[in-house]
mmCIF file of C-alpha atoms in Angstrom:
data_model
loop_
_atom_site.group_PDB
_atom_site.id
_atom_site.type_symbol
_atom_site.label_atom_id
_atom_site.label_comp_id
_atom_site.label_asym_id
_atom_site.label_seq_id
_atom_site.Cartn_x
_atom_site.Cartn_y
_atom_site.Cartn_z
ATOM 1 C CA ALA A 1 -108.440 91.643 133.701
ATOM 2 C CA GLN A 2 -110.795 89.390 136.445
ATOM 3 C CA LYS A 3 -113.891 91.540 136.866
ATOM 4 C CA VAL A 4 -115.268 89.369 139.703
ATOM 5 C CA THR A 5 -112.978 88.234 142.300
ATOM 6 C CA GLN A 6 -113.579 85.430 144.806
ATOM 7 C CA ALA A 7 -110.370 85.153 146.446
ATOM 8 C CA GLN A 8 -111.416 82.503 148.928
ATOM 9 C CA THR A 9 -111.168 79.155 147.070
ATOM 10 C CA GLU A 10 -112.401 77.039 149.900
ATOM 11 C CA ILE A 11 -113.446 77.474 153.491
ATOM 12 C CA SER A 12 -114.373 75.008 156.147
ATOM 13 C CA VAL A 13 -115.833 75.982 159.491
ATOM 14 C CA VAL A 14 -117.596 73.996 162.179
ATOM 15 C CA GLU A 15 -121.645 74.029 162.251
ATOM 16 C CA LYS A 16 -123.090 77.264 164.021
ATOM 17 C CA GLU A 17 -119.953 79.172 163.373
ATOM 18 C CA ASP A 18 -120.193 82.466 161.396
ATOM 19 C CA VAL A 19 -118.792 82.713 157.713
ATOM 20 C CA THR A 20 -118.331 85.575 155.462
ATOM 21 C CA LEU A 21 -117.613 85.003 151.806
ATOM 22 C CA ASP A 22 -115.728 87.916 150.002
ATOM 23 C CA CYS A 23 -116.558 89.119 146.405
ATOM 24 C CA VAL A 24 -114.584 92.407 144.738
ATOM 25 C CA TYR A 25 -115.709 93.251 141.576
ATOM 26 C CA GLU A 26 -114.797 95.688 138.783
ATOM 27 C CA THR A 27 -116.723 97.949 136.371
ATOM 28 C CA ARG A 28 -116.796 101.159 134.771
ATOM 29 C CA ASP A 29 -120.451 101.392 134.427
ATOM 30 C CA THR A 30 -122.546 103.567 137.297
ATOM 31 C CA THR A 31 -125.512 101.132 136.467
ATOM 32 C CA TYR A 32 -124.838 97.494 137.210
ATOM 33 C CA TYR A 33 -126.320 94.531 139.127
ATOM 34 C CA LEU A 34 -124.647 92.145 141.654
ATOM 35 C CA PHE A 35 -125.747 88.601 142.193
ATOM 36 C CA TRP A 36 -125.083 85.854 144.575
ATOM 37 C CA TYR A 37 -125.920 82.263 143.546
ATOM 38 C CA LYS A 38 -125.653 78.996 145.509
ATOM 39 C CA GLN A 39 -124.596 75.504 143.629
ATOM 40 C CA PRO A 40 -125.053 72.398 145.927
ATOM 41 C CA PRO A 41 -123.756 68.964 145.187
ATOM 42 C CA SER A 42 -126.681 68.354 142.988
ATOM 43 C CA GLY A 43 -125.274 71.009 140.354
ATOM 44 C CA GLU A 44 -128.235 73.420 139.980
ATOM 45 C CA LEU A 45 -127.286 77.027 140.498
ATOM 46 C CA VAL A 46 -129.819 78.666 143.190
ATOM 47 C CA PHE A 47 -130.432 82.305 142.891
ATOM 48 C CA LEU A 48 -129.945 83.968 146.457
ATOM 49 C CA ILE A 49 -129.646 87.854 145.828
ATOM 50 C CA ARG A 50 -129.599 90.650 143.504
ATOM 51 C CA ARG A 51 -128.481 94.079 144.167
ATOM 52 C CA ASN A 52 -128.476 97.077 141.947
ATOM 53 C CA SER A 53 -125.589 99.632 142.425
ATOM 54 C CA PHE A 54 -127.877 102.561 143.436
ATOM 55 C CA ASP A 55 -129.137 100.672 146.464
ATOM 56 C CA GLU A 56 -126.280 100.218 149.037
ATOM 57 C CA GLN A 57 -128.441 99.211 151.882
ATOM 58 C CA ASN A 58 -127.353 95.963 153.410
ATOM 59 C CA GLU A 59 -129.927 93.414 153.371
ATOM 60 C CA ILE A 60 -130.725 90.510 155.842
ATOM 61 C CA SER A 61 -132.667 87.440 154.948
ATOM 62 C CA GLY A 62 -132.946 84.759 157.808
ATOM 63 C CA ARG A 63 -129.282 83.724 158.683
ATOM 64 C CA TYR A 64 -128.037 85.203 155.144
ATOM 65 C CA SER A 65 -126.761 88.967 155.178
ATOM 66 C CA TRP A 66 -125.262 90.601 152.399
ATOM 67 C CA ASN A 67 -122.770 93.768 152.776
ATOM 68 C CA PHE A 68 -122.794 96.099 149.854
ATOM 69 C CA GLN A 69 -119.628 98.734 149.871
ATOM 70 C CA LYS A 70 -119.230 100.801 146.445
ATOM 71 C CA SER A 71 -116.116 102.432 148.064
ATOM 72 C CA THR A 72 -114.210 99.227 148.109
ATOM 73 C CA SER A 73 -116.189 97.471 145.313
ATOM 74 C CA SER A 74 -117.246 94.612 147.301
ATOM 75 C CA PHE A 75 -120.322 92.602 148.007
ATOM 76 C CA ASN A 76 -119.812 90.336 150.436
ATOM 77 C CA PHE A 77 -121.802 87.382 151.673
ATOM 78 C CA THR A 78 -122.330 86.369 155.612
ATOM 79 C CA ILE A 79 -123.972 83.178 156.699
ATOM 80 C CA THR A 80 -124.823 83.429 160.419
ATOM 81 C CA ALA A 81 -124.961 80.275 162.685
ATOM 82 C CA SER A 82 -124.117 78.096 159.698
ATOM 83 C CA GLN A 83 -125.539 74.840 159.104
ATOM 84 C CA VAL A 84 -124.624 71.439 157.399
ATOM 85 C CA VAL A 85 -126.950 72.395 154.359
ATOM 86 C CA ASP A 86 -125.434 75.533 153.763
ATOM 87 C CA SER A 87 -122.345 73.341 152.209
ATOM 88 C CA ALA A 88 -122.330 74.374 148.490
ATOM 89 C CA VAL A 89 -120.434 76.347 146.039
ATOM 90 C CA TYR A 90 -121.103 80.237 146.309
ATOM 91 C CA PHE A 91 -120.808 82.286 143.316
ATOM 92 C CA CYS A 92 -120.788 85.928 142.950
ATOM 93 C CA ALA A 93 -121.582 87.771 139.392
ATOM 94 C CA LEU A 94 -121.784 90.869 137.835
ATOM 95 C CA SER A 95 -124.055 92.163 135.274
ATOM 96 C CA GLU A 96 -123.170 95.756 133.491
ATOM 97 C CA GLU A 97 -125.849 97.984 131.805
ATOM 98 C CA TYR A 98 -124.258 98.127 128.574
ATOM 99 C CA SER A 99 -124.352 94.214 128.498
ATOM 100 C CA ASN A 100 -127.620 93.397 129.787
ATOM 101 C CA TYR A 101 -127.620 89.565 129.254
ATOM 102 C CA GLN A 102 -124.354 88.743 130.115
ATOM 103 C CA LEU A 103 -123.498 87.692 133.627
ATOM 104 C CA ILE A 104 -119.822 87.780 134.739
ATOM 105 C CA TRP A 105 -119.168 85.037 137.065
ATOM 106 C CA GLY A 106 -116.293 84.875 140.069
ATOM 107 C CA ALA A 107 -114.361 81.434 140.217
ATOM 108 C CA GLY A 108 -116.659 80.609 143.317
ATOM 109 C CA THR A 109 -116.043 79.693 147.072
ATOM 110 C CA LYS A 110 -116.572 76.050 148.022
ATOM 111 C CA LEU A 111 -118.052 76.298 151.510
ATOM 112 C CA ILE A 112 -117.758 73.225 153.739
ATOM 113 C CA ILE A 113 -119.757 73.041 156.997
ATOM 114 C CA LYS A 114 -118.417 70.322 159.223
ATOM 115 C CA PRO A 115 -121.117 69.039 161.807
ATOM 116 C CA GLY B 1 -143.353 73.431 140.143
ATOM 117 C CA ALA B 2 -141.764 72.894 136.922
ATOM 118 C CA GLY B 3 -138.012 74.078 136.556
ATOM 119 C CA VAL B 4 -135.724 74.238 133.926
ATOM 120 C CA SER B 5 -135.086 70.738 132.531
ATOM 121 C CA GLN B 6 -132.032 69.502 130.941
ATOM 122 C CA SER B 7 -131.100 66.049 129.036
ATOM 123 C CA PRO B 8 -129.220 64.226 129.150
ATOM 124 C CA ARG B 9 -127.802 64.444 132.775
ATOM 125 C CA TYR B 10 -124.762 62.788 131.830
ATOM 126 C CA LYS B 11 -123.173 62.193 128.354
ATOM 127 C CA VAL B 12 -120.237 60.019 127.262
ATOM 128 C CA ALA B 13 -119.179 60.760 123.792
ATOM 129 C CA LYS B 14 -115.727 59.271 121.980
ATOM 130 C CA ARG B 15 -113.785 62.227 120.370
ATOM 131 C CA GLY B 16 -115.077 62.831 117.123
ATOM 132 C CA GLN B 17 -118.835 62.009 117.767
ATOM 133 C CA ASP B 18 -121.613 64.760 117.690
ATOM 134 C CA VAL B 19 -123.638 65.446 120.505
ATOM 135 C CA ALA B 20 -126.818 67.345 121.234
ATOM 136 C CA LEU B 21 -128.130 68.570 124.611
ATOM 137 C CA ARG B 22 -131.531 69.644 125.411
ATOM 138 C CA CYS B 23 -133.121 72.481 127.556
ATOM 139 C CA ASP B 24 -136.660 72.716 128.510
ATOM 140 C CA PRO B 25 -136.812 76.120 130.089
ATOM 141 C CA ILE B 26 -139.605 77.182 132.517
ATOM 142 C CA SER B 27 -142.643 77.898 130.072
ATOM 143 C CA GLY B 28 -143.328 81.689 129.054
ATOM 144 C CA HIS B 29 -139.615 82.481 129.800
ATOM 145 C CA VAL B 30 -138.325 84.869 127.410
ATOM 146 C CA SER B 31 -134.545 84.578 127.661
ATOM 147 C CA LEU B 32 -132.511 81.377 127.592
ATOM 148 C CA PHE B 33 -128.981 81.088 128.034
ATOM 149 C CA TRP B 34 -126.143 78.408 127.929
ATOM 150 C CA TYR B 35 -123.187 78.201 129.793
ATOM 151 C CA GLN B 36 -119.894 75.736 130.030
ATOM 152 C CA GLN B 37 -118.762 75.217 133.464
ATOM 153 C CA ALA B 38 -115.266 73.674 133.721
ATOM 154 C CA LEU B 39 -114.651 71.742 137.233
ATOM 155 C CA GLY B 40 -113.909 74.352 139.689
ATOM 156 C CA GLN B 41 -114.745 77.338 137.851
ATOM 157 C CA GLY B 42 -117.451 79.806 137.586
ATOM 158 C CA PRO B 43 -119.972 79.431 134.510
ATOM 159 C CA GLU B 44 -118.613 80.861 131.241
ATOM 160 C CA PHE B 45 -121.186 82.241 128.793
ATOM 161 C CA LEU B 46 -121.857 80.383 125.557
ATOM 162 C CA THR B 47 -124.828 81.991 123.943
ATOM 163 C CA TYR B 48 -128.075 84.038 124.607
ATOM 164 C CA PHE B 49 -131.835 83.817 122.853
ATOM 165 C CA GLN B 50 -134.580 86.322 123.500
ATOM 166 C CA ASN B 51 -137.504 83.916 122.331
ATOM 167 C CA GLU B 52 -136.294 82.492 119.213
ATOM 168 C CA ALA B 53 -133.925 84.823 118.185
ATOM 169 C CA GLN B 54 -130.163 84.444 119.079
ATOM 170 C CA LEU B 55 -128.986 87.530 120.084
ATOM 171 C CA ASP B 56 -125.438 86.733 121.068
ATOM 172 C CA LYS B 57 -123.114 83.763 120.045
ATOM 173 C CA SER B 58 -119.986 85.272 121.050
ATOM 174 C CA GLY B 59 -119.448 82.907 123.661
ATOM 175 C CA LEU B 60 -119.462 79.655 121.466
ATOM 176 C CA PRO B 61 -115.739 78.351 121.526
ATOM 177 C CA SER B 62 -115.483 77.219 117.961
ATOM 178 C CA ASP B 63 -118.088 76.671 114.949
ATOM 179 C CA ARG B 64 -118.260 73.252 116.123
ATOM 180 C CA PHE B 65 -120.992 74.714 118.653
ATOM 181 C CA PHE B 66 -124.126 75.370 117.448
ATOM 182 C CA ALA B 67 -127.453 76.497 119.564
ATOM 183 C CA GLU B 68 -131.018 76.950 118.218
ATOM 184 C CA ARG B 69 -134.222 77.684 119.836
ATOM 185 C CA PRO B 70 -136.638 77.466 116.849
ATOM 186 C CA GLU B 71 -139.998 78.250 118.524
ATOM 187 C CA GLY B 72 -138.745 80.211 121.262
ATOM 188 C CA SER B 73 -139.060 77.365 123.878
ATOM 189 C CA VAL B 74 -136.982 74.311 123.872
ATOM 190 C CA SER B 75 -133.329 74.786 123.123
ATOM 191 C CA THR B 76 -130.559 72.392 121.425
ATOM 192 C CA LEU B 77 -126.952 72.681 121.800
ATOM 193 C CA LYS B 78 -125.127 70.816 119.326
ATOM 194 C CA ILE B 79 -121.440 70.315 119.413
ATOM 195 C CA GLN B 80 -119.905 68.607 116.269
ATOM 196 C CA ARG B 81 -116.634 66.606 116.452
ATOM 197 C CA THR B 82 -116.259 66.710 120.040
ATOM 198 C CA GLN B 83 -112.927 67.231 121.333
ATOM 199 C CA GLN B 84 -111.640 66.368 124.927
ATOM 200 C CA GLU B 85 -111.193 70.004 125.751
ATOM 201 C CA ASP B 86 -115.188 70.061 125.355
ATOM 202 C CA SER B 87 -115.758 68.205 128.474
ATOM 203 C CA ALA B 88 -117.580 70.406 130.924
ATOM 204 C CA VAL B 89 -120.822 70.723 132.576
ATOM 205 C CA TYR B 90 -123.165 72.721 130.194
ATOM 206 C CA LEU B 91 -125.730 74.850 132.009
ATOM 207 C CA CYS B 92 -129.186 75.981 130.538
ATOM 208 C CA ALA B 93 -130.598 79.055 132.474
ATOM 209 C CA SER B 94 -133.823 80.857 131.606
ATOM 210 C CA SER B 95 -135.448 84.090 132.829
ATOM 211 C CA GLU B 96 -138.912 85.649 132.710
ATOM 212 C CA ARG B 97 -137.628 89.024 131.030
ATOM 213 C CA GLN B 98 -135.199 89.892 128.629
ATOM 214 C CA GLY B 99 -131.363 90.046 129.697
ATOM 215 C CA SER B 100 -129.929 88.643 133.058
ATOM 216 C CA TYR B 101 -130.477 91.468 135.399
ATOM 217 C CA ASN B 102 -134.118 91.993 134.750
ATOM 218 C CA SER B 103 -135.268 88.790 136.507
ATOM 219 C CA PRO B 104 -133.297 86.095 138.285
ATOM 220 C CA LEU B 105 -131.911 83.193 136.209
ATOM 221 C CA HIS B 106 -133.477 79.768 136.889
ATOM 222 C CA PHE B 107 -130.788 77.020 135.930
ATOM 223 C CA GLY B 108 -131.247 73.534 134.924
ATOM 224 C CA ASN B 109 -129.231 70.722 136.796
ATOM 225 C CA GLY B 110 -126.777 70.884 133.659
ATOM 226 C CA THR B 111 -125.636 67.999 131.273
ATOM 227 C CA ARG B 112 -122.149 66.363 132.487
ATOM 228 C CA LEU B 113 -120.181 65.727 129.062
ATOM 229 C CA THR B 114 -117.152 63.539 128.956
ATOM 230 C CA VAL B 115 -115.214 63.174 125.760
ATOM 231 C CA THR B 116 -112.707 60.312 125.941
#
């Protein structure tokens, strides 16, 4: 069974629009971590955020914000006022307590920001 | 500052050849991971080192794959008798502490392996 689902394969928006990338996860653990990583065309995965399962506060970092909802097992990522440099593949990932070194990755969402 | 360095950046191998992929993690990082990423997919776990100890190699797809980190720093992923299905990007990541949720993973740019 898919543990991390990113249903949006590709999203294309015009610059300055807001865009939300969805992530739904599945776990039986009560202690777990969720992550978002960005993979620009250069290929290097860049860490964006880590959220533990006990902290449901939403987080904002500049134009980026994250909405963690345990009730729906979702950890969505919103980019406000998108820019061309935001174009990349974005991955959501899950790390469960019993397996503290394995990240379970979603398939990624390719985000295209058109000028 | 120095990040995770992988070499070569690109590798073309004929089917049946052996290849060796190198990873230079960030100095002092305890954990080192190898991932395989197929086109359009997320990374798939291959193996994990804590210092020089290979704690998990459950993701290695066959006994043709072998990884080592003899001195707890540089790591090499070796693939023997390469097959076309081995074509992928091989990513190396390191983190400051043990595991992948205690501290963020820092990734290299990857090695794109093409087997012809």
